[in-house]
CSV table of C-alpha atoms in Angstrom, one decimal:
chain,number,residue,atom,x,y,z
A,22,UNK,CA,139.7,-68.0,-50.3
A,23,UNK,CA,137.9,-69.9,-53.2
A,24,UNK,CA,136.6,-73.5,-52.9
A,25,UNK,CA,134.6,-75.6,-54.7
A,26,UNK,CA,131.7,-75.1,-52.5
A,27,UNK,CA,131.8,-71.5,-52.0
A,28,UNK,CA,129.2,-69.7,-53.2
A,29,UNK,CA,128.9,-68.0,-56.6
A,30,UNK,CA,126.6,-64.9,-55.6
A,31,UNK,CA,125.7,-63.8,-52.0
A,32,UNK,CA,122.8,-61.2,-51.1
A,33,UNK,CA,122.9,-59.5,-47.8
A,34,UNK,CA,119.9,-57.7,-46.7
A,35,UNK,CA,120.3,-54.3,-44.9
A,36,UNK,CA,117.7,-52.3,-45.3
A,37,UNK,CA,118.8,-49.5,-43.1
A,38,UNK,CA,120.3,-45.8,-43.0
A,39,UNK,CA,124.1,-45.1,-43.1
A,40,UNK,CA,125.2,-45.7,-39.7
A,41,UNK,CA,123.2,-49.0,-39.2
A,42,UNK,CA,124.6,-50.1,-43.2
A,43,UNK,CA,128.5,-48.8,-42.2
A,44,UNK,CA,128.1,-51.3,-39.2
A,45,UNK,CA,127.9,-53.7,-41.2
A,46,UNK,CA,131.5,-53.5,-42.9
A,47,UNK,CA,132.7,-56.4,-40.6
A,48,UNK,CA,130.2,-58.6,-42.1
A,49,UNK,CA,131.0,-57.7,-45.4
A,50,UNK,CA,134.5,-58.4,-45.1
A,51,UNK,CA,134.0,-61.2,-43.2
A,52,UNK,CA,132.0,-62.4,-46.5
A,53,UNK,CA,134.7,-61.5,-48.9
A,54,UNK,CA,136.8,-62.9,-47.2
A,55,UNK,CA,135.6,-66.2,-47.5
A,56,UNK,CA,134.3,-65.7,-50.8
A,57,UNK,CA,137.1,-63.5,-52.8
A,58,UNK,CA,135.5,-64.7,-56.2
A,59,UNK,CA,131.8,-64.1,-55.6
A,60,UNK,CA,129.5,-61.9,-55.9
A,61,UNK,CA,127.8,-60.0,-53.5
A,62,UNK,CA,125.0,-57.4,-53.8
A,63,UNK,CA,123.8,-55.9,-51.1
A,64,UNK,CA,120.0,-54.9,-50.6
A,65,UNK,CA,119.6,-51.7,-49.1
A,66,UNK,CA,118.2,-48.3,-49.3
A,67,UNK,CA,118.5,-45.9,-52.0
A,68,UNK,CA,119.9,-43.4,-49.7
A,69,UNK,CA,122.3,-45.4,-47.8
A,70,UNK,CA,124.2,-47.2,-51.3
A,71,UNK,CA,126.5,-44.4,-52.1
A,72,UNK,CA,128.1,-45.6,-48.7
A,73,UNK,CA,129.0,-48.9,-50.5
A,74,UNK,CA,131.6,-47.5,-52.3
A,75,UNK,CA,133.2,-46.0,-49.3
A,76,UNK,CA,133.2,-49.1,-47.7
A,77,UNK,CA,134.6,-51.1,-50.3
A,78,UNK,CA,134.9,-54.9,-50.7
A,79,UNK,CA,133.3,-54.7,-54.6
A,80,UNK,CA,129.6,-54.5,-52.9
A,81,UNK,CA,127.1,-54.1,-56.1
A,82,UNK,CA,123.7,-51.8,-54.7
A,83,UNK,CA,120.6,-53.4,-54.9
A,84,UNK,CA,118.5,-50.2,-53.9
A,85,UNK,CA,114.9,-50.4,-52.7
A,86,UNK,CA,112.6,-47.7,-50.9
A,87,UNK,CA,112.1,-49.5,-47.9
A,88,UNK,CA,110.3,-46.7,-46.9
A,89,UNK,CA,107.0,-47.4,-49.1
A,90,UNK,CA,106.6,-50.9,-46.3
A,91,UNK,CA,107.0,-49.3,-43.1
A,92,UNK,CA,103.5,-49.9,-41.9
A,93,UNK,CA,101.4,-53.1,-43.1
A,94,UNK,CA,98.6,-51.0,-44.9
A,95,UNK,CA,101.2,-50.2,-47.5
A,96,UNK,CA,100.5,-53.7,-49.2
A,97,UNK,CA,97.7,-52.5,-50.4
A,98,UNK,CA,98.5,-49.8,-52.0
A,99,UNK,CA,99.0,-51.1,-55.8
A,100,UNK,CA,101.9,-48.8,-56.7
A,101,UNK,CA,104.0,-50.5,-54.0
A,102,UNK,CA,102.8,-53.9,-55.4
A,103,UNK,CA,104.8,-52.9,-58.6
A,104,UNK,CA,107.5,-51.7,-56.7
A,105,UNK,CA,107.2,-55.4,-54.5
A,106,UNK,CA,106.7,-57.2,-57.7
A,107,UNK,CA,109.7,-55.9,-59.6
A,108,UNK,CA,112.0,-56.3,-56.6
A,109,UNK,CA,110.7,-60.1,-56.5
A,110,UNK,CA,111.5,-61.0,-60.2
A,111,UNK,CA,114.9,-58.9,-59.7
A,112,UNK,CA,116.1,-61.2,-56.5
A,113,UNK,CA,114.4,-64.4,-58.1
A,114,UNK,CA,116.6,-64.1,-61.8
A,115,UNK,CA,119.8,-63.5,-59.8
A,116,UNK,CA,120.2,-66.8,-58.7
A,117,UNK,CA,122.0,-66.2,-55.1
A,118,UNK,CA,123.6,-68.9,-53.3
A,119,UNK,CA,123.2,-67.5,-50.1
A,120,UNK,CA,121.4,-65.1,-48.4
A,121,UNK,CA,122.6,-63.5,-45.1
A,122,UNK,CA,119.9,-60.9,-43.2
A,123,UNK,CA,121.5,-58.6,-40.8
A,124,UNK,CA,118.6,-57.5,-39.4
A,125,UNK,CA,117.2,-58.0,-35.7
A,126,UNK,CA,113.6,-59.5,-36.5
A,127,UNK,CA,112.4,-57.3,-33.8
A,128,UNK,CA,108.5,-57.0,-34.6
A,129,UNK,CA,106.1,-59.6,-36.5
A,130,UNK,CA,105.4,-57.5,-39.0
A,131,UNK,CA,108.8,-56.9,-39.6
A,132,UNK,CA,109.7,-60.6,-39.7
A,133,UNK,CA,107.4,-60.9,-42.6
A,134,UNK,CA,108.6,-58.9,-44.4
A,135,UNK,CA,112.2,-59.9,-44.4
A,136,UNK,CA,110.6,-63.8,-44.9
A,137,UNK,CA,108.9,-62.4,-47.9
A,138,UNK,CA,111.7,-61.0,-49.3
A,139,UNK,CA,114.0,-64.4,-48.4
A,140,UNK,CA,111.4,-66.6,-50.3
A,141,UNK,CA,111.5,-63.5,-53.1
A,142,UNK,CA,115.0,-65.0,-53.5
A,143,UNK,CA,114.1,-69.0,-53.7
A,144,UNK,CA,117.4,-69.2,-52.2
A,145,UNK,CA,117.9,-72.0,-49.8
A,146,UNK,CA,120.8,-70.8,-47.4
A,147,UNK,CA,119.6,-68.6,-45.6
A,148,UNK,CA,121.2,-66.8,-42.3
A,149,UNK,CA,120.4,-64.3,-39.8
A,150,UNK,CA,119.5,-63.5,-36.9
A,151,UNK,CA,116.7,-65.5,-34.0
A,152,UNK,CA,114.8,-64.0,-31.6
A,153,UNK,CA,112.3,-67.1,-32.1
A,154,UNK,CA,110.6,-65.0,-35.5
A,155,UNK,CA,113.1,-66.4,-37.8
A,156,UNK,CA,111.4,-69.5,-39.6
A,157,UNK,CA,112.7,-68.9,-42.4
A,158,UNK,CA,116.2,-68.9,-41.7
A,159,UNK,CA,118.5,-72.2,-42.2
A,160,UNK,CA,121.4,-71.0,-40.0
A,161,UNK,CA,120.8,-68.8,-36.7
A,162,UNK,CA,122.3,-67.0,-34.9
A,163,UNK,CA,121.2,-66.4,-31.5
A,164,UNK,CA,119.6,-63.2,-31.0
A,165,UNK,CA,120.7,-62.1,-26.9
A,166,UNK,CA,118.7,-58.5,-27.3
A,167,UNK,CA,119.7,-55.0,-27.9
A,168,UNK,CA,123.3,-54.4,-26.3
A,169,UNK,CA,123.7,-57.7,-25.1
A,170,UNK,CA,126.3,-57.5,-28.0
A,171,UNK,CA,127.6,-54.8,-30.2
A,172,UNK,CA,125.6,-54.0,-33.6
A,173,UNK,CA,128.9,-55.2,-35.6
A,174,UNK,CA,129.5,-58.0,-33.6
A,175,UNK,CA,125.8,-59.5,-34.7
A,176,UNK,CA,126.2,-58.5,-38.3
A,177,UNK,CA,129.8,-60.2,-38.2
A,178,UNK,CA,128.6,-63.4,-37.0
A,179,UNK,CA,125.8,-63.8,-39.2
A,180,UNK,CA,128.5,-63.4,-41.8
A,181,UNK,CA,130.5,-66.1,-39.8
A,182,UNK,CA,127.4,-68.7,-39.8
A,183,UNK,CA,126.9,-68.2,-43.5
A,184,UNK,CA,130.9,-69.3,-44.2
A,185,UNK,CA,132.2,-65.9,-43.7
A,186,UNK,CA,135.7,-65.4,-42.2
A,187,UNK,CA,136.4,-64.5,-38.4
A,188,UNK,CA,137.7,-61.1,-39.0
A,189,UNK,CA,137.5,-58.6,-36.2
A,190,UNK,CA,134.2,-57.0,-35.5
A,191,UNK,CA,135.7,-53.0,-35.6
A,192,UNK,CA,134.2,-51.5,-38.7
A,193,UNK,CA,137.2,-49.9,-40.7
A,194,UNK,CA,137.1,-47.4,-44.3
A,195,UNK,CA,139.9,-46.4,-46.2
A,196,UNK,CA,139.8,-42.8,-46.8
A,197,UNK,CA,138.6,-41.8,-50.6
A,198,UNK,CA,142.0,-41.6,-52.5
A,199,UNK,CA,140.6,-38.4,-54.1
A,200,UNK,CA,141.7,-36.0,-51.0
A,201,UNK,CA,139.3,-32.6,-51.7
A,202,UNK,CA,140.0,-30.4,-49.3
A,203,UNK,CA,136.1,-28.9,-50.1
A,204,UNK,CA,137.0,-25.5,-47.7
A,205,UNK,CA,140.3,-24.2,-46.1
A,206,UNK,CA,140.3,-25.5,-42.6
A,207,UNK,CA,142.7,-24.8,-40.1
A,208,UNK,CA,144.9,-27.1,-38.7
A,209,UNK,CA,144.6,-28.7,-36.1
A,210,UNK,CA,140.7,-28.8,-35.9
A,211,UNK,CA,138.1,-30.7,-33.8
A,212,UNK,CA,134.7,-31.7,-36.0
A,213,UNK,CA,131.4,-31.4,-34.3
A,214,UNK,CA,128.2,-32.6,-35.6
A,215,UNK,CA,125.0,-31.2,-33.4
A,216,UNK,CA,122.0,-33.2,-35.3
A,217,UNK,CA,121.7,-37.3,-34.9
A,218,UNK,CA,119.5,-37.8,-38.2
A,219,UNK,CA,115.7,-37.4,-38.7
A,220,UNK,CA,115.3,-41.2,-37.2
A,221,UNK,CA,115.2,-39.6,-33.7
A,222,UNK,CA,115.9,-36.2,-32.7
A,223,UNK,CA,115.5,-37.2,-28.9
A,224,UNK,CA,119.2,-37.6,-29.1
A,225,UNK,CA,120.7,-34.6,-30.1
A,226,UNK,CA,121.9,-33.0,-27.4
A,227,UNK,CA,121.7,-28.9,-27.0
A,228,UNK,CA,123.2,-26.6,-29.3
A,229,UNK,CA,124.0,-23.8,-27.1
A,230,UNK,CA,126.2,-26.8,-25.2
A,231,UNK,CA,128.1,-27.3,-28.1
A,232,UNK,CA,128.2,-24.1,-28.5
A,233,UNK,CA,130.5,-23.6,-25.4
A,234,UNK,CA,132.3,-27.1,-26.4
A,235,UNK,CA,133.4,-25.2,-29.3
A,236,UNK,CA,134.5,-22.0,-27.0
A,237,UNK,CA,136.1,-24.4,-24.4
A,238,UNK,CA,138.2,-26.4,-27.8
A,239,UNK,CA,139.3,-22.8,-28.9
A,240,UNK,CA,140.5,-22.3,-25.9
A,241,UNK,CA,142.7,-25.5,-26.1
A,242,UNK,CA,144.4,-24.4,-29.6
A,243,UNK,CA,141.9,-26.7,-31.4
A,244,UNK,CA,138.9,-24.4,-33.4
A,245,UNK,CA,135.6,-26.0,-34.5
A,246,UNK,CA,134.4,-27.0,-37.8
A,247,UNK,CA,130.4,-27.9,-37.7
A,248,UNK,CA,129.7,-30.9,-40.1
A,249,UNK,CA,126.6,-32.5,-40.8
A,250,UNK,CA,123.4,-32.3,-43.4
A,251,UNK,CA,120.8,-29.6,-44.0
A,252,UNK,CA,118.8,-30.9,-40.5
A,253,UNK,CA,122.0,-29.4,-38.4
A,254,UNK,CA,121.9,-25.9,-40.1
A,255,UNK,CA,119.8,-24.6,-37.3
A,256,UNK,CA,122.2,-26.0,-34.9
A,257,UNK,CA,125.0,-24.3,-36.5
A,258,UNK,CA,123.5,-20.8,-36.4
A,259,UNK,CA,123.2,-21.4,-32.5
A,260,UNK,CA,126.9,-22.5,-32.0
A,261,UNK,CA,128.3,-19.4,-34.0
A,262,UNK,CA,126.2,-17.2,-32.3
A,263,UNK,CA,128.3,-18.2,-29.6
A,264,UNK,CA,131.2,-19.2,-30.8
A,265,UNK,CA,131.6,-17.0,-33.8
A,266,UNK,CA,135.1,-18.6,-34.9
A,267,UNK,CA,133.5,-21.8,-35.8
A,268,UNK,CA,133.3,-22.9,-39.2
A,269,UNK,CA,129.9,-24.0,-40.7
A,270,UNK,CA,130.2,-26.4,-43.8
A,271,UNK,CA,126.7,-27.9,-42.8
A,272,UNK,CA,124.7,-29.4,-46.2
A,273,UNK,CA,128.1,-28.5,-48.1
A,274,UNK,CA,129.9,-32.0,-48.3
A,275,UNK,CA,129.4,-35.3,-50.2
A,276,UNK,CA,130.1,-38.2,-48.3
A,277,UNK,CA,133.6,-38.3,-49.4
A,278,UNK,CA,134.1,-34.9,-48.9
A,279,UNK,CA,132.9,-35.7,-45.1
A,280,UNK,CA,134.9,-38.6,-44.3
A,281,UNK,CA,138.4,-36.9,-45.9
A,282,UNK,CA,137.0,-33.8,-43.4
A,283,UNK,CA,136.8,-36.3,-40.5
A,284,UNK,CA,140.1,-38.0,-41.2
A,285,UNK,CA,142.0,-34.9,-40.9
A,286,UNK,CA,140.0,-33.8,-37.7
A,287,UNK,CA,142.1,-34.0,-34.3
A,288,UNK,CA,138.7,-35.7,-32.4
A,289,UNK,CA,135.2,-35.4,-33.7
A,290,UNK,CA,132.2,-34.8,-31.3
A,291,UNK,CA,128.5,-35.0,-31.5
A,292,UNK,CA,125.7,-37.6,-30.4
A,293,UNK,CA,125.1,-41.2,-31.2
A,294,UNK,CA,124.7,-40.8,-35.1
A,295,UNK,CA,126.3,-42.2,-38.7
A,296,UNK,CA,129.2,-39.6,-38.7
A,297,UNK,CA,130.4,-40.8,-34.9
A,298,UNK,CA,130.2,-44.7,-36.4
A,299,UNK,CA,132.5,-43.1,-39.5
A,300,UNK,CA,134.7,-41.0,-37.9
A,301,UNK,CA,135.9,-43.9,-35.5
A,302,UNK,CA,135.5,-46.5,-38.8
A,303,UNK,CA,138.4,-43.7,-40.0
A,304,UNK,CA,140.3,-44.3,-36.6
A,305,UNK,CA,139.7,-40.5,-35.5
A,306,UNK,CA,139.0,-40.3,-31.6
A,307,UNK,CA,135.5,-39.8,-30.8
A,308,UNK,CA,133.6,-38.1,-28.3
A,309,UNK,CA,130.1,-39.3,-28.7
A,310,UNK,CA,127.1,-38.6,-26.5
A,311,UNK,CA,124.7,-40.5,-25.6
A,312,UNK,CA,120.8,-40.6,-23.7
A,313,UNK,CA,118.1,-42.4,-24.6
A,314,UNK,CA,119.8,-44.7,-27.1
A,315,UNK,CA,121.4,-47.9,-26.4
A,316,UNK,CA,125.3,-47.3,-26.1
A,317,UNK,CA,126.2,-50.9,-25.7
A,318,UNK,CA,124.5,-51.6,-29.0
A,319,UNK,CA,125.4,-48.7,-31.1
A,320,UNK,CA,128.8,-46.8,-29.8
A,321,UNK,CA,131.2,-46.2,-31.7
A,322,UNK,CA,133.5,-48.9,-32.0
A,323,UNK,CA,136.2,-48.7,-29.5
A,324,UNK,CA,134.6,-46.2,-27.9
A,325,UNK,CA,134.9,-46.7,-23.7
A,326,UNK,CA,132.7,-45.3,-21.1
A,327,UNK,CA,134.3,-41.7,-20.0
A,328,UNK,CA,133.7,-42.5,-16.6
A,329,UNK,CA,135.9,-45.6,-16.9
A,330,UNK,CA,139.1,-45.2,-15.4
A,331,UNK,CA,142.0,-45.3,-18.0
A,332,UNK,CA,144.8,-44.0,-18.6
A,333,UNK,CA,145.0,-43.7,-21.9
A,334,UNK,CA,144.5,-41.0,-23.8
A,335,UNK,CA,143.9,-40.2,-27.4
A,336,UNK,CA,140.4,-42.8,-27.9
A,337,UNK,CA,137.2,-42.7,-28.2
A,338,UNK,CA,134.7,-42.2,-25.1
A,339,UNK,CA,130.8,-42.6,-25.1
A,340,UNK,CA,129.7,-39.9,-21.9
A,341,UNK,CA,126.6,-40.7,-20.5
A,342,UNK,CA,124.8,-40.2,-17.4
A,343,UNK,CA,123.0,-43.9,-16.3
A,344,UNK,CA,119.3,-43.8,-15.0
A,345,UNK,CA,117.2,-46.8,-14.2
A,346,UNK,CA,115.5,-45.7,-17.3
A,347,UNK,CA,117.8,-45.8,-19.5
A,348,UNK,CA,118.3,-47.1,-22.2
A,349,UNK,CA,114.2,-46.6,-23.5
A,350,UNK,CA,115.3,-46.9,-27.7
A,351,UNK,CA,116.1,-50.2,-28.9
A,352,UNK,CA,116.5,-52.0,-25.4
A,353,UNK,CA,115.8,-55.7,-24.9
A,354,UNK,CA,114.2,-57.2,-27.8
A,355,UNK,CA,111.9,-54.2,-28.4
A,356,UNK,CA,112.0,-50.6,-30.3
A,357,UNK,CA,111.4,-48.9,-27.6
A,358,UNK,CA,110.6,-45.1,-27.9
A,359,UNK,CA,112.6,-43.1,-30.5
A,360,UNK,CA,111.8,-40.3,-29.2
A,361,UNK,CA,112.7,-40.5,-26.2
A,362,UNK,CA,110.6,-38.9,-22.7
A,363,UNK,CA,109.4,-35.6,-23.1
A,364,UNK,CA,112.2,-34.2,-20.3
A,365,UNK,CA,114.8,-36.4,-22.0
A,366,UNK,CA,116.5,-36.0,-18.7
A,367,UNK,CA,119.2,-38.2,-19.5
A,368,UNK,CA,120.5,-36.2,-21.9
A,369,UNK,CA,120.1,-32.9,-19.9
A,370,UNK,CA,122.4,-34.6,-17.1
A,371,UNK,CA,125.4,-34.5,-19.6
A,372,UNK,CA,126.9,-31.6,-18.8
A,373,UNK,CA,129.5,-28.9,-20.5
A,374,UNK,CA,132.2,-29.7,-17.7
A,375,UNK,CA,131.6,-33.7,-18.5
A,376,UNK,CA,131.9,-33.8,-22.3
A,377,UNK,CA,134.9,-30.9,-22.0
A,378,UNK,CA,136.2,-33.2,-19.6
A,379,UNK,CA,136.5,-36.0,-22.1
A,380,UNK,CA,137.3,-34.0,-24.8
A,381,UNK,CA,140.6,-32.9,-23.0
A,382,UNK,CA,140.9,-36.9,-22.6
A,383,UNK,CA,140.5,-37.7,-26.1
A,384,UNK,CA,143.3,-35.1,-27.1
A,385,UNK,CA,145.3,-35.7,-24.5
A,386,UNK,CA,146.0,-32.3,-23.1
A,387,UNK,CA,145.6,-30.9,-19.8
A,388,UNK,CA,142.0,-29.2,-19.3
């Protein structure tokens, strides 16, 4: 859609890693949408912009280390300065129309930051989200807390306020047209991936339990191919030891290579990570599970509680075991504690039989 009042160039703000950034493919389509003639550049980390061109929608990377403001000393620090400075005269000579932040302004310090980089900008549309921090913004969105609403549903409706389209909040990728089949895998095959990402290891669940997830899908027809970066190498080693037939291609794909290896997986199962978030973005069933982290927030789209009654089989299911507790990451309208309690009970409550139990669900077969 093109009018004479849509806007010319559009920044969003998402200064995150991959899952959090592939959340936000509603809002991004929402924008373009709207806007099919515009621009739109999208500010995030230099890690997470290769995803960009998975997700599609003609995004142009504005990278920035995000990492170099995490904590308010590093203002000071002159090296940052340059890097703040540069980024500044970057955003200001681009001239955007509007500015969308998909962010939760969750501390003050944060808040600042994001109004810093919103005035950076000079742009006057501005949208995002309010929690009561957001003074800078010119069209709100109400923000209801952690899990009061799904992650893509915020992102999508900040899209919405700032003239986006009303597309459905269910993040979707095409998968690469360049279909590498990186190792020979045997069909069918399930996908598991042990690690969660060095944000917060307090949700990875055990490897020897995957380890006898991966005996009980052999036992089903289905072997095991164990996916994920060089932080779930360790966790490999421990699910061959017991399960020797799976297949460890851990470090050894690019992010195409992964998501053409999740497309052709039968169901994909690990813990509340980025590949869970892709894997269902590619319409694969899920099996994701979950403890300290909020599941109403963050899992996987589509993704219903195993211990809902359904019958229907063949989708994704979040298996969790509810404590007054829980959730302690990213509840309410604080952070919460990444990592978790030390006995991380929650997670040891999940057990074998439960996540075997929906993983016979997801595939629809008999246990």
């Amino acid at each position: 859609m093109t009018t004479r009042n849509a806007p010319r160039r559009v920044l969003a703000i998402k200064l995150a890693d991959l899952g959090d950034l592939l959340l936000c493919e509603p809002a991004f389509r929402s924008l373009r949408t709207a806007f099919s003639d515009a621009r739109i550049d999208v500010l995030t980390t230099p890690s997470s912009a290769a995803l960009l061109s998975l997700i599609g929608h003609d995004l142009r990377a504005v990278a920035f280390p995000k990492h170099l403001f995490d904590v308010p000393s590093a203002v000071t620090n002159p090296l940052n300065a340059r890097h703040a400075a540069s980024l500044a005269v970057r955003l200001r000579v681009a001239r955007y129309d509007r500015v969308v932040v998909l962010h939760h302004l969750t501390t003050a310090f944060g808040a600042r930051k994001f109004g810093a980089l919103v005035r950076a900008t000079g742009c006057s549309f501005v949208a995002g989200l309010d929690n009561g921090r957001g003074t800078f913004l010119t069209h709100r969105v109400d923000d209801l807390g952690f899990g009061a609403r799904h992650e893509a549903e915020y992102v999508r409706d900040i899209a919405v306020a700032a003239g986006g389209a009303a597309v459905e909040a269910v993040p979707t990728v095409a998968v690469p047209a360049q279909r590498v089949s990186v190792y020979p895998l045997p069909t069918p095959y399930a996908a598991i991936f042990p690690a969660t990402g060095p944000y917060s290891n307090a949700r990875e669940w055990p490897a020897v339990r995957f380890g006898a997830i991966a005996t009980a899908l052999r036992r089903l027809g289905v072997p095991s191919v164990i996916i994920g970066g060089d932080d779930a190498r360790a966790a490999a080693g421990i699910i061959r030891a017991i399960e020797p037939s799976a297949i460890d291609i851990t470090g050894r794909t690019s992010l195409e290579e992964l998501a053409v290896v999740l497309h052709r997986a039968r169901l994909v199962v690990g813990g509340d990570s980025f590949i869970g978030h892709l894997a269902a973005a590619l319409g694969r069933p899920v099996v994701s599970i979950f403890g300290p982290s909020n599941a109403d927030a963050w899992r996987p789209a589509g993704a219903i509680d195993a211990s809902t009654p359904s019958p229907v089989f063949g989708r994704s299911l979040v298996v969790r075991h509810d404590l007054p507790c829980m959730p302690c990451l990213y509840t309410g309208f604080r952070l919460g504690r990444p990592q978790g309690c030390p006995d991380r009970t929650c997670l040891k409550l999940v057990t074998v039989d439960d996540v075997v139990t929906a993983v016979t669900r997801a595939l629809g077969v008999s246990p």
